[in-house]
Amino acid sequence: MIEASSGAEIPNADDAAPLQSSDLHPLAEELVAIAARLRELSEDAQPGSPGMKAASGGTPRSRHRYLWIARQAYALRRKRAAIFGNPELFGEPAWDILLDLYIAHVEGKPVSVSSACIGSAAPATTGLRWLGVLADEGFVVRESDAEDQRRVLVRLTPAGVTAMERFFDAVGAEP
């Protein structure tokens, strides 16, 4: 026996009984299974792999870049409105809603209809009208809040997420 620095005794290979080939076969099978599982996990973790894309529609790097673009676009729109003094002058409620919902999608946050209307930077009735248009186009969907049945949530559909990410790819800005 050999004593480890922790005080535990480790069997010395010289003291152990020799392994028979019949002992090695089950160990080899187990090692092959472990290696195969590690390979699967490694492939799933690669950017662009189906496992990674299924989570949100892109690689972690692209999702980070898309989120940065969405936040910048939304912040610039608010700054522009503040500087010019009239938020309705450059009104694009549908775009503001899509940006807000994309940011929430990536962050995994629910968005209520009333919050989406506020995010549109337009009067509530205008925000509601644009939510309806976006729903008709298949970019957003409304659904009841499972935790509070009085509240209605809105989120991007897979088609909405794809359209936003195609736009972000087209503009190609890097943080």
Coordinates of C-alpha atoms in Angstrom, one line a residue:
M1 CA 0.0 0.0 0.0
I2 CA 1.0 3.6 -0.7
E3 CA -0.1 6.5 1.5
A4 CA -1.5 9.5 -0.4
S5 CA -0.9 13.1 0.8
S6 CA -4.5 13.0 2.1
G7 CA -3.6 10.1 4.4
A8 CA -5.7 7.6 2.4
E9 CA -4.0 4.4 1.4
I10 CA -3.9 3.6 -2.3
P11 CA -3.2 0.0 -3.4
N12 CA 0.2 -0.4 -5.1
A13 CA 0.0 -2.0 -8.5
D14 CA 2.8 -4.3 -7.6
D15 CA 0.7 -5.7 -4.7
A16 CA -2.5 -6.2 -6.7
A17 CA -3.4 -9.5 -8.2
P18 CA -2.8 -9.7 -12.0
L19 CA -5.8 -8.9 -14.1
Q20 CA -7.2 -11.6 -16.3
S21 CA -8.4 -10.9 -19.9
S22 CA -11.9 -11.8 -18.7
D23 CA -11.7 -8.9 -16.2
L24 CA -10.7 -6.4 -19.0
H25 CA -13.6 -7.0 -21.4
P26 CA -16.3 -5.4 -19.2
L27 CA -14.0 -2.5 -18.3
A28 CA -13.3 -1.9 -22.0
E29 CA -17.0 -2.0 -22.9
E30 CA -17.7 0.6 -20.2
L31 CA -14.8 2.8 -21.3
V32 CA -16.1 2.7 -24.9
A33 CA -19.6 3.6 -23.7
I34 CA -18.3 6.5 -21.7
A35 CA -16.2 7.8 -24.6
A36 CA -19.2 7.6 -26.9
R37 CA -21.4 9.6 -24.5
L38 CA -18.6 12.2 -24.0
R39 CA -18.4 12.5 -27.8
E40 CA -22.2 13.1 -28.1
L41 CA -22.1 15.7 -25.3
S42 CA -19.1 17.4 -27.0
E43 CA -20.9 17.5 -30.4
D44 CA -24.1 18.9 -28.8
A45 CA -22.0 21.7 -27.2
Q46 CA -20.4 22.8 -30.5
P47 CA -21.7 26.1 -31.9
G48 CA -24.1 25.4 -34.8
S49 CA -24.9 21.8 -33.6
P50 CA -28.5 20.8 -33.6
G51 CA -28.5 20.5 -29.8
M52 CA -27.4 24.1 -29.4
K53 CA -29.6 25.5 -32.1
A54 CA -32.7 23.9 -30.6
A55 CA -32.4 25.9 -27.5
S56 CA -32.9 29.3 -29.1
G57 CA -32.3 29.3 -32.8
G58 CA -28.6 30.0 -33.0
T59 CA -25.2 29.6 -31.4
P60 CA -24.4 31.1 -28.1
R61 CA -22.1 33.6 -29.8
S62 CA -24.7 34.6 -32.4
R63 CA -27.4 34.9 -29.7
H64 CA -25.1 37.2 -27.7
R65 CA -24.5 39.3 -30.8
Y66 CA -28.2 39.4 -31.7
L67 CA -29.1 40.4 -28.2
W68 CA -26.5 43.2 -28.3
I69 CA -27.9 44.5 -31.7
A70 CA -31.5 44.4 -30.4
R71 CA -30.6 46.3 -27.2
Q72 CA -28.5 48.9 -29.2
A73 CA -31.3 49.4 -31.7
Y74 CA -33.9 49.8 -28.9
A75 CA -31.7 52.2 -26.9
L76 CA -30.9 54.3 -30.0
R77 CA -34.6 54.7 -30.8
R78 CA -35.3 55.9 -27.2
K79 CA -32.3 58.3 -27.4
R80 CA -33.4 59.7 -30.7
A81 CA -36.9 60.3 -29.4
A82 CA -35.6 62.0 -26.3
I83 CA -33.2 64.3 -28.3
F84 CA -35.9 65.3 -30.9
G85 CA -38.4 65.7 -28.1
N86 CA -41.3 63.9 -29.8
P87 CA -41.4 60.1 -29.5
E88 CA -44.1 59.8 -32.1
L89 CA -42.0 61.6 -34.7
F90 CA -40.1 58.4 -35.5
G91 CA -42.8 56.0 -34.5
E92 CA -42.3 52.3 -35.4
P93 CA -44.4 50.6 -32.7
A94 CA -44.2 47.2 -34.5
W95 CA -40.4 47.3 -34.6
D96 CA -40.2 48.4 -31.0
I97 CA -42.4 45.5 -30.0
L98 CA -40.3 43.0 -32.0
L99 CA -37.1 44.3 -30.5
D100 CA -38.6 44.2 -26.9
L101 CA -39.9 40.7 -27.4
Y102 CA -36.7 39.4 -28.9
I103 CA -34.7 40.7 -26.0
A104 CA -37.2 39.1 -23.6
H105 CA -37.0 35.8 -25.6
V106 CA -33.2 35.6 -25.3
E107 CA -33.3 36.5 -21.6
G108 CA -36.1 34.0 -21.0
K109 CA -38.4 36.6 -19.5
P110 CA -42.2 36.6 -20.0
V111 CA -43.8 39.8 -21.4
S112 CA -47.4 40.8 -20.7
V113 CA -49.5 42.4 -23.4
S114 CA -49.6 45.7 -21.4
S115 CA -45.8 45.6 -21.1
A116 CA -45.4 45.0 -24.8
C117 CA -47.7 48.0 -25.4
I118 CA -45.5 50.1 -23.2
G119 CA -42.4 48.8 -25.1
S120 CA -43.9 50.0 -28.3
A121 CA -43.4 53.6 -27.2
A122 CA -46.9 54.4 -28.5
P123 CA -50.3 54.8 -27.0
A124 CA -51.7 51.6 -25.6
T125 CA -54.4 51.3 -28.3
T126 CA -51.7 51.7 -31.0
G127 CA -49.6 49.1 -29.3
L128 CA -52.6 46.7 -29.2
R129 CA -53.3 47.3 -32.8
W130 CA -49.7 46.5 -33.8
L131 CA -49.7 43.4 -31.7
G132 CA -52.7 42.3 -33.6
V133 CA -51.0 43.0 -36.9
L134 CA -47.9 41.1 -35.8
A135 CA -50.0 38.2 -34.7
D136 CA -51.8 38.1 -38.0
E137 CA -48.4 38.0 -39.8
G138 CA -47.4 35.1 -37.6
F139 CA -44.6 36.8 -35.7
V140 CA -46.1 36.9 -32.3
V141 CA -48.6 34.8 -30.3
R142 CA -50.7 35.7 -27.3
E143 CA -51.3 33.1 -24.5
S144 CA -52.7 33.0 -21.1
D145 CA -50.3 33.4 -18.2
A146 CA -50.2 30.0 -16.4
E147 CA -49.5 31.6 -13.1
D148 CA -52.1 34.4 -13.4
Q149 CA -55.1 33.7 -15.6
R150 CA -56.1 37.4 -15.6
R151 CA -52.9 38.2 -17.5
V152 CA -52.1 37.6 -21.1
L153 CA -48.6 37.1 -22.3
V154 CA -47.1 37.7 -25.7
R155 CA -44.0 36.2 -27.2
L156 CA -42.3 35.8 -30.5
T157 CA -43.2 32.7 -32.6
P158 CA -40.4 30.6 -34.0
A159 CA -41.1 32.5 -37.3
G160 CA -40.7 35.8 -35.4
V161 CA -37.4 34.7 -33.8
T162 CA -36.1 33.5 -37.2
A163 CA -37.0 36.8 -38.9
M164 CA -35.4 38.8 -36.2
E165 CA -32.2 36.7 -36.4
R166 CA -32.1 36.9 -40.2
F167 CA -32.3 40.7 -39.8
F168 CA -29.5 40.8 -37.3
D169 CA -27.4 38.6 -39.6
A170 CA -28.1 41.0 -42.4
V171 CA -27.0 44.1 -40.5
G172 CA -24.0 42.1 -39.2
A173 CA -22.9 44.5 -36.4
E174 CA -20.4 43.1 -33.9
P175 CA -20.2 44.2 -30.2

